[in-house]
mmCIF file of C-alpha atoms and ligand atoms in Angstrom:
data_model
loop_
_atom_site.group_PDB
_atom_site.id
_atom_site.type_symbol
_atom_site.label_atom_id
_atom_site.label_comp_id
_atom_site.label_asym_id
_atom_site.label_seq_id
_atom_site.Cartn_x
_atom_site.Cartn_y
_atom_site.Cartn_z
ATOM 1 C CA MET C 1 0.257 -41.162 31.843
ATOM 2 C CA THR C 2 -2.254 -43.552 33.495
ATOM 3 C CA SER C 3 -0.855 -45.697 36.299
ATOM 4 C CA PRO C 4 -0.798 -49.395 35.446
ATOM 5 C CA ILE C 5 -2.708 -52.180 37.144
ATOM 6 C CA TYR C 6 -0.431 -55.043 38.190
ATOM 7 C CA VAL C 7 -1.782 -58.587 37.777
ATOM 8 C CA LEU C 8 0.535 -60.976 39.625
ATOM 9 C CA ASN C 9 0.326 -64.753 39.495
ATOM 10 C CA GLY C 10 2.063 -67.244 41.751
ATOM 11 C CA PRO C 11 3.519 -70.726 41.398
ATOM 12 C CA ASN C 12 2.296 -73.306 38.893
ATOM 13 C CA LEU C 13 -0.168 -70.949 37.208
ATOM 14 C CA ASN C 14 2.047 -71.025 34.092
ATOM 15 C CA ARG C 15 0.625 -74.573 33.707
ATOM 16 C CA LEU C 16 -2.977 -73.360 33.680
ATOM 17 C CA GLY C 17 -5.139 -75.154 31.117
ATOM 18 C CA THR C 18 -2.962 -78.259 31.109
ATOM 19 C CA ARG C 19 -4.394 -80.244 34.052
ATOM 20 C CA GLU C 20 -7.279 -80.394 36.544
ATOM 21 C CA PRO C 21 -9.698 -78.647 34.123
ATOM 22 C CA ASP C 22 -12.593 -79.588 36.436
ATOM 23 C CA ILE C 23 -11.145 -77.221 39.081
ATOM 24 C CA TYR C 24 -9.216 -74.626 37.058
ATOM 25 C CA GLY C 25 -10.831 -74.734 33.586
ATOM 26 C CA SER C 26 -9.054 -75.237 30.284
ATOM 27 C CA THR C 27 -8.050 -71.612 29.624
ATOM 28 C CA THR C 28 -4.290 -71.033 29.413
ATOM 29 C CA LEU C 29 -2.475 -68.235 31.251
ATOM 30 C CA ALA C 30 -1.760 -66.534 27.900
ATOM 31 C CA GLU C 31 -5.519 -66.509 27.243
ATOM 32 C CA VAL C 32 -6.123 -65.113 30.744
ATOM 33 C CA GLU C 33 -3.622 -62.341 30.010
ATOM 34 C CA ALA C 34 -5.475 -61.476 26.766
ATOM 35 C CA LEU C 35 -8.759 -61.445 28.717
ATOM 36 C CA CYS C 36 -7.276 -59.014 31.249
ATOM 37 C CA HIS C 37 -6.036 -56.658 28.509
ATOM 38 C CA ALA C 38 -9.448 -56.777 26.792
ATOM 39 C CA SER C 39 -11.130 -55.980 30.104
ATOM 40 C CA ALA C 40 -8.705 -53.124 30.896
ATOM 41 C CA GLY C 41 -9.205 -51.367 27.538
ATOM 42 C CA ALA C 42 -6.749 -48.470 27.297
ATOM 43 C CA VAL C 43 -5.547 -48.801 30.914
ATOM 44 C CA PRO C 44 -2.018 -50.239 31.003
ATOM 45 C CA LEU C 45 -1.603 -53.616 32.637
ATOM 46 C CA GLU C 46 1.495 -55.445 33.852
ATOM 47 C CA PHE C 47 0.662 -59.169 33.758
ATOM 48 C CA ARG C 48 3.293 -61.394 35.383
ATOM 49 C CA GLN C 49 3.707 -64.944 36.674
ATOM 50 C CA SER C 50 6.479 -66.490 38.722
ATOM 51 C CA ASN C 51 7.225 -69.705 40.556
ATOM 52 C CA ARG C 52 9.689 -67.808 42.786
ATOM 53 C CA GLU C 53 8.560 -66.105 45.981
ATOM 54 C CA TYR C 54 11.262 -63.391 45.843
ATOM 55 C CA GLU C 55 10.184 -62.382 42.349
ATOM 56 C CA ILE C 56 6.583 -61.783 43.485
ATOM 57 C CA VAL C 57 7.947 -59.716 46.416
ATOM 58 C CA ASP C 58 10.148 -57.690 44.012
ATOM 59 C CA TRP C 59 7.167 -57.028 41.707
ATOM 60 C CA VAL C 60 5.072 -55.769 44.635
ATOM 61 C CA HIS C 61 7.954 -53.390 45.477
ATOM 62 C CA GLU C 62 8.024 -52.306 41.824
ATOM 63 C CA ALA C 63 4.260 -51.655 41.987
ATOM 64 C CA ILE C 64 4.791 -49.521 45.109
ATOM 65 C CA ASP C 65 7.597 -47.468 43.531
ATOM 66 C CA ARG C 66 6.109 -46.957 40.074
ATOM 67 C CA PRO C 67 3.362 -46.397 41.454
ATOM 68 C CA ALA C 68 0.692 -48.862 40.294
ATOM 69 C CA ALA C 69 -2.988 -47.941 40.592
ATOM 70 C CA GLY C 70 -3.815 -51.329 42.111
ATOM 71 C CA ILE C 71 -2.666 -54.922 42.411
ATOM 72 C CA ILE C 72 -4.675 -57.989 41.428
ATOM 73 C CA ILE C 73 -2.908 -61.018 42.827
ATOM 74 C CA ASN C 74 -3.452 -64.744 42.562
ATOM 75 C CA PRO C 75 -0.706 -65.800 44.953
ATOM 76 C CA ALA C 76 -1.550 -69.521 44.364
ATOM 77 C CA ALA C 77 0.223 -71.639 47.018
ATOM 78 C CA PHE C 78 1.928 -68.516 48.467
ATOM 79 C CA THR C 79 -1.570 -67.477 49.621
ATOM 80 C CA PHE C 80 -1.287 -69.951 52.460
ATOM 81 C CA THR C 81 2.446 -69.857 53.239
ATOM 82 C CA SER C 82 4.150 -66.584 52.394
ATOM 83 C CA ILE C 83 4.648 -63.999 55.105
ATOM 84 C CA ALA C 84 7.158 -62.349 52.710
ATOM 85 C CA VAL C 85 4.435 -61.732 50.092
ATOM 86 C CA LEU C 86 2.023 -60.624 52.836
ATOM 87 C CA ASP C 87 4.562 -58.129 54.262
ATOM 88 C CA ALA C 88 5.250 -56.690 50.796
ATOM 89 C CA LEU C 89 1.525 -56.305 50.053
ATOM 90 C CA LYS C 90 1.004 -54.546 53.393
ATOM 91 C CA MET C 91 3.291 -51.760 52.118
ATOM 92 C CA PHE C 92 1.149 -51.144 49.024
ATOM 93 C CA PRO C 93 -1.204 -48.225 49.791
ATOM 94 C CA ARG C 94 -3.774 -48.701 47.033
ATOM 95 C CA PRO C 95 -6.427 -51.398 46.318
ATOM 96 C CA ILE C 96 -5.416 -55.052 46.373
ATOM 97 C CA LEU C 97 -7.723 -57.693 44.935
ATOM 98 C CA GLU C 98 -6.955 -61.271 45.942
ATOM 99 C CA LEU C 99 -8.081 -63.616 43.196
ATOM 100 C CA HIS C 100 -8.515 -67.377 43.023
ATOM 101 C CA ILE C 101 -9.819 -69.327 40.057
ATOM 102 C CA SER C 102 -11.328 -71.967 42.328
ATOM 103 C CA ASN C 103 -13.428 -71.385 45.422
ATOM 104 C CA ILE C 104 -10.715 -72.042 47.994
ATOM 105 C CA HIS C 105 -13.339 -72.304 50.760
ATOM 106 C CA ARG C 106 -14.764 -75.435 49.161
ATOM 107 C CA ARG C 107 -11.360 -77.118 48.977
ATOM 108 C CA GLU C 108 -9.260 -79.229 51.343
ATOM 109 C CA ASP C 109 -8.320 -77.613 54.665
ATOM 110 C CA ILE C 110 -4.781 -76.668 53.538
ATOM 111 C CA TYR C 111 -6.268 -74.380 50.864
ATOM 112 C CA ARG C 112 -8.729 -72.613 53.105
ATOM 113 C CA HIS C 113 -6.777 -70.213 55.287
ATOM 114 C CA SER C 114 -5.483 -67.300 53.239
ATOM 115 C CA LEU C 115 -2.836 -65.059 54.818
ATOM 116 C CA VAL C 116 -3.532 -62.429 52.145
ATOM 117 C CA SER C 117 -7.302 -62.023 52.703
ATOM 118 C CA LYS C 118 -6.739 -60.111 55.935
ATOM 119 C CA ILE C 119 -5.091 -57.207 54.076
ATOM 120 C CA ALA C 120 -6.886 -57.467 50.687
ATOM 121 C CA THR C 121 -9.458 -54.856 49.713
ATOM 122 C CA ALA C 122 -11.648 -57.677 48.364
ATOM 123 C CA VAL C 123 -11.437 -61.346 47.440
ATOM 124 C CA ILE C 124 -12.743 -62.957 44.237
ATOM 125 C CA ALA C 125 -12.811 -66.755 44.241
ATOM 126 C CA GLY C 126 -14.617 -69.488 42.347
ATOM 127 C CA LEU C 127 -15.513 -67.708 39.090
ATOM 128 C CA GLY C 128 -13.006 -69.709 37.068
ATOM 129 C CA PRO C 129 -10.569 -67.916 34.710
ATOM 130 C CA ARG C 130 -13.244 -65.309 33.919
ATOM 131 C CA GLY C 131 -12.726 -64.052 37.488
ATOM 132 C CA TYR C 132 -9.697 -62.191 36.100
ATOM 133 C CA GLY C 133 -11.922 -60.077 33.835
ATOM 134 C CA VAL C 134 -14.248 -59.383 36.770
ATOM 135 C CA ALA C 135 -11.247 -58.400 38.909
ATOM 136 C CA VAL C 136 -9.946 -55.963 36.288
ATOM 137 C CA GLN C 137 -13.402 -54.350 36.001
ATOM 138 C CA ALA C 138 -13.641 -54.076 39.801
ATOM 139 C CA MET C 139 -10.137 -52.612 39.966
ATOM 140 C CA LEU C 140 -11.015 -49.958 37.378
ATOM 141 C CA GLN C 141 -13.783 -48.827 39.729
ATOM 142 C CA LEU C 142 -11.554 -48.868 42.816
ATOM 143 C CA THR C 143 -8.502 -47.264 41.231
ATOM 144 C CA ASP C 144 -6.852 -44.268 42.840
ATOM 145 C CA ARG C 145 -8.599 -44.894 46.134
ATOM 146 C CA PRO C 146 -6.607 -45.711 49.258
ATOM 147 C CA ARG C 147 -6.735 -49.369 50.238
ATOM 148 C CA GLY C 148 -9.790 -50.353 52.291
ATOM 149 C CA THR C 149 -12.038 -47.493 51.168
HETATM 150 O O1 CA2 F 1 -7.792 -71.268 42.513
HETATM 151 C C1 CA2 F 1 -6.724 -70.657 42.427
HETATM 152 O O2 CA2 F 1 -6.539 -69.752 41.625
HETATM 153 C C2 CA2 F 1 -5.558 -71.054 43.337
HETATM 154 O O3 CA2 F 1 -4.911 -69.872 43.784
HETATM 155 C C3 CA2 F 1 -4.606 -71.913 42.519
HETATM 156 C C4 CA2 F 1 -3.453 -72.484 43.350
HETATM 157 C C5 CA2 F 1 -3.969 -73.219 44.573
HETATM 158 O O4 CA2 F 1 -2.866 -73.563 45.397
HETATM 159 C C6 CA2 F 1 -4.912 -72.340 45.358
HETATM 160 O O5 CA2 F 1 -5.446 -73.103 46.400
HETATM 161 C C7 CA2 F 1 -6.052 -71.816 44.527
HETATM 162 C C8 CA2 F 1 -2.501 -73.370 42.601
HETATM 163 C C9 CA2 F 1 -2.813 -73.726 41.217
HETATM 164 C C10 CA2 F 1 -2.006 -74.897 40.786
HETATM 165 O O6 CA2 F 1 -1.641 -74.705 39.480
HETATM 166 C C11 CA2 F 1 -2.283 -75.359 38.491
HETATM 167 C C12 CA2 F 1 -1.897 -75.048 37.242
HETATM 168 C C13 CA2 F 1 -2.500 -75.659 36.188
HETATM 169 C C14 CA2 F 1 -3.491 -76.548 36.354
HETATM 170 C C15 CA2 F 1 -3.863 -76.868 37.611
HETATM 171 C C16 CA2 F 1 -3.264 -76.277 38.698
#
């Protein structure tokens, strides 16, 4: 049985497609999920979203224990604030792709210092919702490698 790829999404991303289309596009999270499955083909994918920090931490633990082949994570606001999410991700031994719909480096200062980037295998930012498809393709190439190689 092929190990799944986890795609984890942080707070407010359940509202994707409903506001700020100039920054985040008009694609909904359900459409993003369908895009990820299309991009993954036969590889199983666990696509999740939560507004609760502990739930993201629990899902990273689940990905460690299962084990998942890799984690794609858009931590949203937790990118900049959550040492709990960072500590959980540090325990995951396989590739981690940090993903942002917008280019966080072009944004206001509060959105520019990611805690997660330091431990991510790679960062994808600014490609809009289609960045998720790119991330899944990249993860398929990285899968089963230790993190950082
Ligand atoms: O660009 C991204 O993907 C972000 O991770 C989105 C986060 C933001 O805090 C990061 O700086 C960049 C939050 C997204 C807010 O949620 C929205 C949901 C629907 C429409 C607009 C925003």
